[in-house]
GROMACS .gro file of C-alpha atoms in nm:
model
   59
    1UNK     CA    1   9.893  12.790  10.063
    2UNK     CA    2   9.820  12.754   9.696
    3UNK     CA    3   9.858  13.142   9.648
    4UNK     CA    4  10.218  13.108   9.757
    5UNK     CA    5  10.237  12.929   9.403
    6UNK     CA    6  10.486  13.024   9.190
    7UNK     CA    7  10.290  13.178   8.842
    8UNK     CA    8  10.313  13.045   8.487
    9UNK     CA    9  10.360  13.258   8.211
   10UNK     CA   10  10.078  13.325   8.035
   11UNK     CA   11  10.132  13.119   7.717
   12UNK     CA   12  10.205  12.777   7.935
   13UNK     CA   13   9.975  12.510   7.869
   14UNK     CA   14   9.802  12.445   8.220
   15UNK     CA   15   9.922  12.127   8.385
   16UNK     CA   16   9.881  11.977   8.756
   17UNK     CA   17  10.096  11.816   8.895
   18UNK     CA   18   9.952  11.438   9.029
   19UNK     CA   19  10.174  11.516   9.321
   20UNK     CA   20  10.044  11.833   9.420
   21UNK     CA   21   9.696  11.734   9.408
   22UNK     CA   22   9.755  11.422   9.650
   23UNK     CA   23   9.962  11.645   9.887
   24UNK     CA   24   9.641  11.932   9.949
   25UNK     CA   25   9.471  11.617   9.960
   26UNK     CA   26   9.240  11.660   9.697
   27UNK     CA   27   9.296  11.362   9.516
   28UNK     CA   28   9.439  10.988   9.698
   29UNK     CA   29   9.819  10.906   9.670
   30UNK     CA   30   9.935  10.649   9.433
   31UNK     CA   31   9.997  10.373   9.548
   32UNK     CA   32  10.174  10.101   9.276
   33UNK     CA   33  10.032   9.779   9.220
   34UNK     CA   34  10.303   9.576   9.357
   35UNK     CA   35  10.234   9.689   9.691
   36UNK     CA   36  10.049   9.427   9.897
   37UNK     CA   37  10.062   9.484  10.216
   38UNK     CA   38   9.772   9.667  10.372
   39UNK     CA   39   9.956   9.860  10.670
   40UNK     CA   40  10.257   9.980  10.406
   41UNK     CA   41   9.935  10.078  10.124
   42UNK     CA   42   9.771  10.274  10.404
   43UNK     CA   43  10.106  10.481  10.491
   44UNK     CA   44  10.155  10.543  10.135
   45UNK     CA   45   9.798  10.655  10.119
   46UNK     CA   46   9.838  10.903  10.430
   47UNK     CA   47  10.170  11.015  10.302
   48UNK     CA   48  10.372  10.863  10.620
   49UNK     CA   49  10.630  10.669  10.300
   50UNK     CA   50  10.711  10.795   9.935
   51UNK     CA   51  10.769  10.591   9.725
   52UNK     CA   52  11.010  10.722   9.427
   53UNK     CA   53  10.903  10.770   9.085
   54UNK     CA   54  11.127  10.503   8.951
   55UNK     CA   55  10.916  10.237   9.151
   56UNK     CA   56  10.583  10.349   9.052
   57UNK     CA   57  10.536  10.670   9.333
   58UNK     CA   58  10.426  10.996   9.249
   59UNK     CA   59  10.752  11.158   9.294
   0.00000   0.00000   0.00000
C-alpha cells in the first residue's frame, strides 16, 4: 500500500502527514479534547467517525 504513494520531488522537504500515519495505524487518531464521551472517543479512535479539521480532527 505505501508503494502506491505518489513520489516527491527530490528537493521537497520530507513531511508526514498526521493523517496518514493514524490511517496505516501506526500512530492513534486524534481525538479533540472536547470530546467526552467514551463510546464516541473510541469510534474516533478506530476510525468508525471523522471528525473535520475545523473541529479539532485530523482531516
Amino acid at each position: 500500500m505505501i508503494l502506491d504513494l505518489p513520489s516527491t520531488p527530490a528537493t521537497a522537504d520530507p513531511v508526514i502527514v498526521p493523517g496518514l500515519l493514524s490511517g496505516l495505524g501506526i500512530t492513534p487518531r486524534r481525538v479533540p479534547a472536547w470530546i467526552t464521551d467514551p463510546d464516541l472517543i473510541a469510534s474516533v479512535a478506530c476510525g468508525l467517525v471523522e471528525i473535520p479539521a475545523e473541529y479539532g480532527g485530523d482531516q
